[in-house]
CSV table of C-alpha atoms in Angstrom, one decimal:
chain,number,residue,atom,x,y,z
I,1,MET,CA,-2.2,24.1,-4.2
I,2,SER,CA,-2.8,26.7,-1.5
I,3,VAL,CA,-2.4,26.0,2.2
I,4,MET,CA,-6.1,26.4,2.7
I,5,ASP,CA,-7.0,23.9,-0.1
I,6,ARG,CA,-4.7,21.1,1.1
I,7,PRO,CA,-6.5,18.1,2.7
I,8,ARG,CA,-5.4,17.3,6.3
I,9,ILE,CA,-3.9,13.9,6.9
I,10,LEU,CA,-3.3,12.3,10.4
I,11,HIS,CA,-0.5,9.9,9.8
I,12,CYS,CA,-0.7,7.3,12.7
I,13,ILE,CA,2.3,5.1,13.4
I,14,THR,CA,1.4,2.2,15.8
I,15,VAL,CA,4.2,1.1,18.1
I,16,TYR,CA,4.9,-1.8,20.4
I,17,ASN,CA,8.6,-2.0,21.3
I,18,GLY,CA,10.7,-1.6,18.2
I,19,ARG,CA,13.7,0.4,19.4
I,20,ALA,CA,15.7,-0.9,16.4
I,21,PHE,CA,13.4,0.4,13.7
I,22,VAL,CA,10.8,2.9,15.0
I,23,PRO,CA,13.1,6.0,14.9
I,24,ALA,CA,13.8,5.4,11.3
I,25,ALA,CA,10.1,5.1,10.5
I,26,ILE,CA,9.4,8.4,12.3
I,27,LYS,CA,12.2,10.2,10.5
I,28,SER,CA,11.0,8.9,7.2
I,29,ALA,CA,7.4,10.1,8.0
I,30,LEU,CA,8.7,13.6,8.8
I,31,ARG,CA,10.3,14.0,5.4
I,32,LEU,CA,7.0,13.3,3.6
I,33,ASP,CA,6.3,16.0,1.1
I,34,GLN,CA,3.5,18.3,2.2
I,35,GLN,CA,2.8,20.1,-1.1
I,36,GLU,CA,-0.5,18.2,-1.7
I,37,ALA,CA,-1.5,17.7,1.9
I,38,GLN,CA,-0.9,18.9,5.4
I,39,ILE,CA,0.4,15.9,7.3
I,40,ASP,CA,0.6,15.5,11.0
I,41,VAL,CA,2.4,12.5,12.5
I,42,LEU,CA,0.9,10.8,15.6
I,43,VAL,CA,2.9,8.0,17.3
I,44,LEU,CA,0.6,5.6,19.2
I,45,ASP,CA,2.7,3.6,21.7
I,46,ASP,CA,0.6,0.6,23.0
I,47,ALA,CA,2.3,0.5,26.4
I,48,SER,CA,5.6,-0.9,25.1
I,49,PRO,CA,7.0,-3.2,27.9
I,50,GLU,CA,10.7,-2.8,26.9
I,51,PRO,CA,12.3,-0.9,29.9
I,52,GLY,CA,12.8,2.7,29.2
I,53,TRP,CA,11.7,2.6,25.6
I,54,SER,CA,8.4,4.6,26.0
I,55,GLU,CA,10.2,7.4,27.8
I,56,GLU,CA,12.9,7.4,25.2
I,57,LEU,CA,10.4,7.4,22.4
I,58,SER,CA,8.4,10.2,24.0
I,59,ALA,CA,11.5,12.4,24.2
I,60,PHE,CA,12.4,11.5,20.6
I,61,CYS,CA,9.0,12.6,19.4
I,62,LYS,CA,9.0,15.8,21.5
I,63,GLU,CA,12.3,16.9,20.0
I,64,ARG,CA,10.9,16.5,16.5
I,65,GLY,CA,7.4,18.0,17.0
I,66,VAL,CA,5.7,14.7,16.6
I,67,MET,CA,2.5,14.0,18.6
I,68,TYR,CA,2.9,11.0,21.0
I,69,TYR,CA,0.5,9.0,23.1
I,70,CYS,CA,1.2,6.0,25.3
I,71,THR,CA,-1.7,4.0,26.4
I,72,PRO,CA,-2.0,3.3,30.2
I,73,ARG,CA,-2.1,-0.4,29.4
I,74,ASN,CA,-1.7,-2.6,26.4
I,75,LEU,CA,-4.8,-2.4,24.2
I,76,GLY,CA,-3.8,-4.6,21.3
I,77,ILE,CA,-3.5,-3.6,17.7
I,78,PRO,CA,-7.3,-3.1,16.8
I,79,ARG,CA,-8.0,-0.7,19.7
I,80,ASN,CA,-4.7,1.1,19.2
I,81,VAL,CA,-5.6,1.6,15.5
I,82,SER,CA,-9.1,2.7,16.5
I,83,LEU,CA,-7.5,5.4,18.6
I,84,GLY,CA,-5.9,6.9,15.5
I,85,MET,CA,-9.1,6.7,13.5
I,86,LEU,CA,-11.2,8.3,16.2
I,87,THR,CA,-8.6,11.0,16.7
I,88,ALA,CA,-8.6,11.9,13.0
I,89,VAL,CA,-12.4,12.1,13.0
I,90,LYS,CA,-12.6,14.1,16.3
I,91,ARG,CA,-9.9,16.6,15.2
I,92,GLY,CA,-11.4,17.3,11.8
I,93,TYR,CA,-8.8,15.6,9.6
I,94,ASP,CA,-9.8,14.7,6.0
I,95,TYR,CA,-7.9,11.4,6.0
I,96,VAL,CA,-6.2,9.1,8.4
I,97,VAL,CA,-3.2,6.8,7.6
I,98,ILE,CA,-2.7,3.7,9.7
I,99,SER,CA,0.8,2.5,9.5
I,100,ASN,CA,3.1,-0.1,11.0
I,101,SER,CA,6.4,1.2,12.6
I,102,ASP,CA,8.8,-1.1,10.7
I,103,VAL,CA,8.6,0.8,7.4
I,104,LEU,CA,10.3,3.5,5.3
I,105,TYR,CA,8.1,5.9,3.3
I,106,PRO,CA,9.0,7.6,0.0
I,107,ARG,CA,9.0,11.4,0.1
I,108,ASP,CA,6.2,11.7,-2.4
I,109,LEU,CA,3.9,9.0,-1.0
I,110,MET,CA,0.9,11.1,0.0
I,111,GLY,CA,0.2,12.8,-3.2
I,112,GLN,CA,0.1,9.5,-5.0
I,113,MET,CA,-2.1,7.9,-2.3
I,114,LEU,CA,-4.5,10.8,-2.5
I,115,ARG,CA,-4.8,10.7,-6.2
I,116,ALA,CA,-5.6,7.0,-6.0
I,117,SER,CA,-8.2,7.6,-3.2
I,118,ARG,CA,-10.1,10.0,-5.5
I,119,GLN,CA,-10.9,7.3,-8.0
I,120,ASN,CA,-14.6,6.4,-8.1
I,121,ASN,CA,-16.0,5.0,-4.9
I,122,VAL,CA,-12.6,4.2,-3.4
I,123,GLY,CA,-12.9,3.8,0.4
I,124,SER,CA,-9.3,2.8,1.3
I,125,VAL,CA,-6.0,2.8,-0.4
I,126,THR,CA,-3.2,0.3,0.5
I,127,ALA,CA,0.3,1.2,-0.5
I,128,TRP,CA,2.4,-1.4,-2.5
I,129,SER,CA,5.4,-3.0,-0.8
I,130,ASN,CA,7.8,-5.9,-0.7
I,131,ASN,CA,5.8,-7.1,2.3
I,132,VAL,CA,2.0,-6.5,2.0
I,133,SER,CA,0.4,-10.0,2.3
I,134,LEU,CA,-0.3,-11.8,-0.9
I,135,TYR,CA,0.1,-8.5,-2.9
I,136,SER,CA,3.8,-8.3,-2.1
I,137,LEU,CA,6.3,-7.5,-4.9
I,138,PRO,CA,8.5,-10.6,-5.2
I,139,ASN,CA,12.1,-9.9,-4.1
I,140,GLU,CA,14.8,-12.3,-3.0
I,141,ASP,CA,15.9,-10.4,0.2
I,142,PRO,CA,14.1,-7.0,0.7
I,143,ASN,CA,15.9,-6.3,4.0
I,144,ARG,CA,19.2,-6.6,2.2
I,145,TYR,CA,18.4,-5.0,-1.1
I,146,LEU,CA,15.6,-2.5,-0.5
I,147,HIS,CA,16.1,-1.2,3.1
I,148,ASP,CA,17.5,2.2,2.1
I,149,GLN,CA,15.7,5.5,2.0
I,150,ASN,CA,17.1,6.5,-1.4
I,151,VAL,CA,16.2,3.1,-2.8
I,152,VAL,CA,12.6,3.5,-1.4
I,153,ASP,CA,12.3,7.0,-3.0
I,154,TRP,CA,13.6,5.6,-6.4
I,155,MET,CA,11.3,2.6,-6.3
I,156,HIS,CA,8.3,4.8,-5.6
I,157,ALA,CA,9.1,7.3,-8.3
I,158,THR,CA,9.7,4.5,-10.8
I,159,LEU,CA,6.3,2.8,-10.1
I,160,ALA,CA,4.5,6.2,-9.9
I,161,GLY,CA,5.8,7.1,-13.3
I,162,HIS,CA,4.6,3.8,-14.7
I,163,PHE,CA,1.3,3.2,-13.1
I,164,GLY,CA,0.2,6.8,-12.3
I,165,ASP,CA,-2.9,7.0,-10.2
I,166,ALA,CA,-4.3,3.6,-11.2
I,167,VAL,CA,-5.8,1.4,-8.6
I,168,MET,CA,-6.2,-2.3,-8.3
I,169,ASP,CA,-9.3,-3.6,-6.6
I,170,ILE,CA,-8.2,-6.2,-4.0
I,171,PRO,CA,-10.1,-8.5,-1.6
I,172,ALA,CA,-8.9,-6.7,1.6
I,173,GLY,CA,-6.8,-3.8,2.6
I,174,ILE,CA,-3.6,-4.1,4.7
I,175,SER,CA,-3.0,-1.7,7.5
I,176,PHE,CA,0.8,-1.7,7.3
I,177,CYS,CA,0.2,1.6,5.4
I,178,ILE,CA,-3.4,2.3,4.5
I,179,LEU,CA,-5.1,5.7,3.7
I,180,ILE,CA,-8.8,6.1,4.6
I,181,SER,CA,-11.1,9.1,4.3
I,182,THR,CA,-12.6,10.1,7.6
I,183,ASP,CA,-15.9,10.3,5.9
I,184,VAL,CA,-15.6,6.6,5.3
I,185,VAL,CA,-14.6,6.0,8.9
I,186,ARG,CA,-17.8,7.8,10.0
I,187,LYS,CA,-19.9,5.5,7.9
I,188,VAL,CA,-18.0,2.2,8.3
I,189,GLY,CA,-16.8,2.6,11.9
I,190,ILE,CA,-13.6,1.6,13.6
I,191,MET,CA,-11.8,-1.7,14.1
I,192,ASP,CA,-13.6,-4.5,15.9
I,193,PRO,CA,-12.0,-5.1,19.3
I,194,CYS,CA,-13.1,-8.8,19.1
I,195,PHE,CA,-9.8,-9.4,17.3
I,196,GLY,CA,-8.0,-9.0,20.5
I,197,ARG,CA,-4.3,-8.2,20.2
I,198,GLY,CA,-4.5,-8.2,16.5
I,199,TYR,CA,-4.5,-9.8,13.0
I,200,CYS,CA,-7.4,-9.9,10.5
I,201,GLU,CA,-9.0,-6.8,12.0
I,202,GLU,CA,-8.3,-4.8,8.8
I,203,THR,CA,-9.8,-7.7,6.7
I,204,ASP,CA,-13.0,-7.3,8.7
I,205,TRP,CA,-13.0,-3.6,8.4
I,206,SER,CA,-12.3,-3.8,4.6
I,207,LEU,CA,-15.2,-6.2,4.1
I,208,ARG,CA,-17.5,-3.9,6.1
I,209,SER,CA,-16.5,-1.0,3.9
I,210,LEU,CA,-17.2,-3.2,0.8
I,211,ALA,CA,-20.7,-3.9,2.1
I,212,ALA,CA,-21.2,-0.2,2.6
I,213,GLY,CA,-20.5,0.4,-1.1
I,214,TYR,CA,-16.8,1.3,-1.1
I,215,ARG,CA,-14.0,-0.1,-3.2
I,216,ILE,CA,-10.9,-1.7,-1.5
I,217,ALA,CA,-7.9,-0.4,-3.5
I,218,LEU,CA,-4.2,-1.0,-3.8
I,219,ALA,CA,-2.1,1.8,-5.4
I,220,PRO,CA,0.5,0.1,-7.7
I,221,GLY,CA,2.0,3.5,-8.3
I,222,THR,CA,3.4,3.6,-4.8
I,223,TYR,CA,6.1,1.8,-2.8
I,224,VAL,CA,6.7,1.6,1.0
I,225,PHE,CA,9.5,-0.6,2.4
I,226,HIS,CA,8.2,-3.0,5.1
I,227,HIS,CA,10.3,-5.2,7.3
I,228,GLY,CA,7.2,-7.2,8.3
I,229,ARG,CA,5.9,-8.4,11.7
I,230,GLY,CA,8.4,-6.5,13.8
I,231,SER,CA,6.0,-5.4,16.6
I,232,ASN,CA,3.9,-8.6,16.3
I,233,LEU,CA,6.9,-10.8,16.9
I,234,ASP,CA,7.8,-8.7,19.9
I,235,ALA,CA,4.3,-8.9,21.2
I,236,GLY,CA,4.2,-12.7,20.8
I,237,LEU,CA,1.2,-12.5,18.4
I,238,VAL,CA,3.0,-14.7,15.9
I,239,SER,CA,6.1,-16.9,15.9
I,240,SER,CA,9.0,-16.4,13.5
I,241,ASN,CA,7.5,-19.1,11.2
I,242,ALA,CA,3.8,-18.0,11.4
I,243,THR,CA,2.1,-15.2,9.6
I,244,THR,CA,-1.4,-15.1,11.1
I,245,VAL,CA,-3.6,-15.9,14.1
I,246,PRO,CA,-5.9,-18.9,13.5
I,247,ALA,CA,-8.5,-17.8,16.0
I,248,ASN,CA,-8.9,-14.5,14.2
I,249,GLU,CA,-9.1,-16.2,10.9
I,250,ALA,CA,-12.0,-18.3,12.3
I,251,ILE,CA,-13.9,-15.1,13.0
I,252,ILE,CA,-13.4,-14.0,9.4
I,253,ASP,CA,-14.6,-17.5,8.1
I,254,LEU,CA,-17.7,-17.2,10.3
I,255,ARG,CA,-18.6,-13.7,9.3
I,256,TYR,CA,-17.6,-13.9,5.6
I,257,PRO,CA,-17.9,-17.5,4.5
I,258,GLN,CA,-17.2,-16.5,0.8
I,259,PHE,CA,-14.1,-14.5,1.6
I,260,ARG,CA,-11.5,-17.3,1.0
I,261,ASN,CA,-13.2,-18.1,-2.4
I,262,GLN,CA,-13.0,-14.4,-3.3
I,263,VAL,CA,-9.3,-14.3,-2.5
I,264,GLU,CA,-8.7,-17.4,-4.6
I,265,ALA,CA,-10.7,-16.0,-7.5
I,266,PHE,CA,-8.6,-12.8,-7.3
I,267,VAL,CA,-5.4,-14.7,-7.3
I,268,HIS,CA,-6.5,-16.9,-10.3
I,269,SER,CA,-7.8,-13.9,-12.2
I,270,GLY,CA,-4.2,-13.1,-13.2
I,271,VAL,CA,-4.6,-9.4,-12.3
I,272,LEU,CA,-2.0,-9.6,-9.5
I,273,SER,CA,0.5,-11.7,-11.4
I,274,ARG,CA,0.3,-9.4,-14.4
I,275,ALA,CA,0.9,-6.4,-12.1
I,276,HIS,CA,3.9,-8.1,-10.6
I,277,ASP,CA,5.4,-8.9,-14.0
I,278,ASP,CA,4.7,-5.4,-15.3
I,279,ALA,CA,6.2,-3.8,-12.2
I,280,ILE,CA,9.4,-5.9,-12.1
I,281,SER,CA,9.9,-5.4,-15.9
I,282,HIS,CA,9.6,-1.7,-15.5
I,283,ILE,CA,11.9,-1.6,-12.4
I,284,VAL,CA,14.7,-3.6,-14.1
I,285,ARG,CA,14.4,-1.8,-17.4
I,286,SER,CA,14.4,1.6,-15.7
I,287,ALA,CA,17.4,0.7,-13.5
I,288,GLY,CA,19.3,-0.5,-16.6
I,289,LYS,CA,18.6,2.7,-18.4
I,290,GLN,CA,19.4,4.9,-15.4
I,291,PHE,CA,22.3,3.1,-13.6
I,292,GLY,CA,23.6,0.9,-16.4
I,293,TYR,CA,23.8,-2.9,-16.8
I,294,SER,CA,26.6,-5.5,-17.2
I,295,ILE,CA,26.6,-8.9,-18.9
I,296,ASP,CA,28.5,-11.8,-17.3
I,297,VAL,CA,29.3,-14.7,-19.6
I,298,GLY,CA,30.2,-17.8,-17.7
I,299,TRP,CA,29.0,-21.2,-16.5
I,300,ILE,CA,28.5,-20.0,-12.9
I,301,GLY,CA,27.2,-16.9,-11.3
I,302,ARG,CA,29.5,-14.6,-9.2
I,303,ASP,CA,29.0,-12.5,-6.1
I,304,ARG,CA,27.9,-9.1,-7.2
I,305,THR,CA,29.8,-6.0,-5.9
I,306,ASN,CA,27.5,-3.3,-7.4
I,307,GLU,CA,23.8,-3.7,-6.5
I,308,ASP,CA,23.0,-0.4,-8.2
I,309,GLU,CA,23.6,-1.9,-11.6
I,310,VAL,CA,21.5,-4.5,-13.5
I,311,ASN,CA,23.3,-7.8,-14.2
I,312,ILE,CA,22.7,-10.4,-16.8
I,313,LEU,CA,24.3,-13.9,-16.6
I,314,LEU,CA,24.6,-15.9,-19.9
I,315,SER,CA,26.2,-19.2,-20.6
I,316,PRO,CA,29.1,-19.0,-23.1
I,317,ASN,CA,27.4,-21.2,-25.7
I,318,GLY,CA,24.0,-19.5,-25.3
I,319,ALA,CA,22.4,-22.7,-24.0
I,320,ASN,CA,20.4,-20.9,-21.1
I,321,ASP,CA,16.8,-21.9,-20.9
I,322,HIS,CA,16.0,-18.3,-20.3
I,323,ILE,CA,17.8,-14.9,-20.1
I,324,GLN,CA,17.5,-13.3,-16.7
I,325,ALA,CA,18.3,-9.8,-15.6
I,326,VAL,CA,18.8,-9.1,-11.9
I,327,PHE,CA,18.5,-5.8,-9.9
I,328,ARG,CA,18.4,-5.5,-6.1
I,329,GLY,CA,16.8,-8.8,-5.6
I,330,PHE,CA,14.3,-8.5,-8.5
I,331,ARG,CA,14.6,-11.1,-11.2
I,332,LEU,CA,13.2,-10.5,-14.7
I,333,ASP,CA,13.0,-13.2,-17.4
I,334,MET,CA,13.7,-11.1,-20.4
I,335,GLN,CA,11.5,-11.8,-23.4
I,336,VAL,CA,14.1,-11.3,-26.1
I,337,SER,CA,15.0,-13.2,-29.3
I,338,ARG,CA,18.1,-15.3,-29.2
I,339,ARG,CA,18.9,-14.2,-32.7
I,340,ASN,CA,21.3,-11.2,-32.5
I,341,LEU,CA,21.1,-11.4,-28.7
I,342,GLY,CA,23.4,-8.5,-28.1
I,343,GLN,CA,21.3,-6.2,-30.3
I,344,GLU,CA,18.2,-7.4,-28.5
I,345,ILE,CA,19.6,-6.7,-25.1
I,346,ARG,CA,20.8,-3.2,-26.3
I,347,LYS,CA,17.3,-2.5,-27.6
I,348,PHE,CA,15.7,-3.6,-24.3
I,349,PHE,CA,17.7,-1.1,-22.3
I,350,GLY,CA,18.2,1.5,-25.0
I,351,GLN,CA,22.0,1.6,-24.6
I,352,ASP,CA,25.2,-0.5,-24.5
I,353,PRO,CA,26.2,-2.3,-21.3
I,354,THR,CA,28.7,-0.7,-19.0
I,355,ALA,CA,30.7,-4.0,-19.1
I,356,VAL,CA,30.7,-7.4,-20.7
I,357,ASN,CA,32.8,-9.9,-18.6
I,358,LEU,CA,33.8,-13.0,-20.5
I,359,TYR,CA,34.7,-15.7,-17.9
I,360,ASP,CA,34.4,-18.6,-20.3
I,361,SER,CA,34.7,-19.1,-24.0
I,362,GLY,CA,32.0,-20.2,-26.4
I,363,ALA,CA,30.0,-19.2,-29.5
I,364,LEU,CA,27.9,-16.6,-27.6
I,365,ALA,CA,30.9,-15.2,-25.8
I,366,THR,CA,32.6,-14.7,-29.2
I,367,ALA,CA,29.5,-13.0,-30.6
I,368,LEU,CA,29.1,-10.6,-27.6
I,369,LYS,CA,32.8,-9.8,-27.7
I,370,SER,CA,32.3,-8.7,-31.3
I,371,GLU,CA,29.1,-6.8,-30.6
I,372,PHE,CA,30.4,-4.9,-27.6
I,373,ALA,CA,34.1,-4.7,-28.3
I,374,ASN,CA,34.6,-1.4,-26.5
I,375,VAL,CA,33.3,-2.6,-23.1
I,376,THR,CA,34.4,-6.3,-23.2
I,377,ASN,CA,36.7,-7.6,-20.5
I,378,THR,CA,38.1,-11.0,-21.2
I,379,ARG,CA,38.6,-12.9,-17.9
I,380,THR,CA,38.9,-16.4,-19.3
I,381,SER,CA,40.8,-18.9,-17.2
I,382,ASN,CA,43.2,-21.6,-18.5
I,383,TYR,CA,40.5,-24.2,-18.2
I,384,PRO,CA,36.6,-24.1,-18.3
I,385,GLU,CA,34.9,-23.5,-15.0
I,386,ARG,CA,32.2,-26.1,-15.8
I,387,VAL,CA,33.3,-29.6,-14.8
C-alpha cells in the first residue's frame, strides 16, 4: 500500500498518573507497524497530580516525537477521551483509537483492527484482551504470565492467524483500546460529560452508535495486554475491589432500560463462551506445536520452571476426571480419548513431547513410558506421594 493510500490513525493514550506503566505503553505504541496505516501517537495527560510526573512525561514524549497535551485542570475520562476524538476529526484523520495507558500493543495490531472495521456497518472495533470487561480471555494471572512484549506479539499473531478479520457483535465497546472511524464520530458525537470522572461513558457512546445504525464489534483476531484500572485506581474512581461506578450505571439503566437484558442474552447465547474455548484451544495447541510440551505423571502438581512450554499433568493410574493442558495461565480441558492416551496427545499436538516425567508409578505411567521411551525421565521416589 502506497503512503498516499494509507489511512491516517490518531492513536490517543489517556493518562492520569501511571509513572510505573505509561512509558511502556508509549514505547509499545511507537513500534506499531505502519505498513497499512499512518499512525500518530497523542498522549492526553489529564492533569496528573503526581509531583513532577507531567513534566517528566512531557520530556519523555518530546524525546520520542510523540504529541503530548496536558489539560490545565482535571477533566475526567469522558472529556479527556472527547479531546482525542475531536482532535482526530479536526485534523483530518480517518480513524481515532482511544486507549488506556496500562497496556502493551502487538506490533501488527492496526492492520488487523482496520480489516475488522471494514466489515459491513461496523462503527467501532474493540481489541481482545485478558482484561476487557465480560469479554476477557480467561487467564489465571495475566500480569504474571502475559505481561511481556514478545508474548503479546505472539498471542496476537496466533489469534490473528486463527480468527482472521472476523468480528463478534457485542453489547458495548470498551475504550481500553477501541478503533472508531472519524466519520462515525461526526455522526454519533463524542462522549457525554454527564459521566463525570468516568466509567460507562463508552457504553453510552456504543449504544448511541447502535441507534445510528452501526455495529459494535470486537475483533477476536487481536490481542492487547491490559493491566486494568491502573489510572482509575489512582484517581479514586474505583476501589481495589470494585469494577464500576454505581451512579454512572444508574444513568445507563435510565437511558437504556433493556441494556442489562441485552447483555444477559449475549452471555447466554453461547457466542462468547465458544469464542473463549476456541481461542484457548488454539493458543495451547499452537504453543505446544511451536514451543513443545511436557507430560508430568504424578499425584500432585509441581512448580513450573518453563512457562514457554505447555504442560500436562496426569495421575499415574489414569484416574483423572479430565486431562488438562496448561500454558502461561491458560487452561485447556483436552477432548481426547483415554484409549491410547499417549497417541491421542501426540495427535493433538502433532509431535512427541519434549519430556515425560514419571514422578509416581501406575498403569498409565507404565503405558506412557513405553509410548515415549526416548523422552521419559523416571523420577519415582521410594514411596508414593499420595497419602
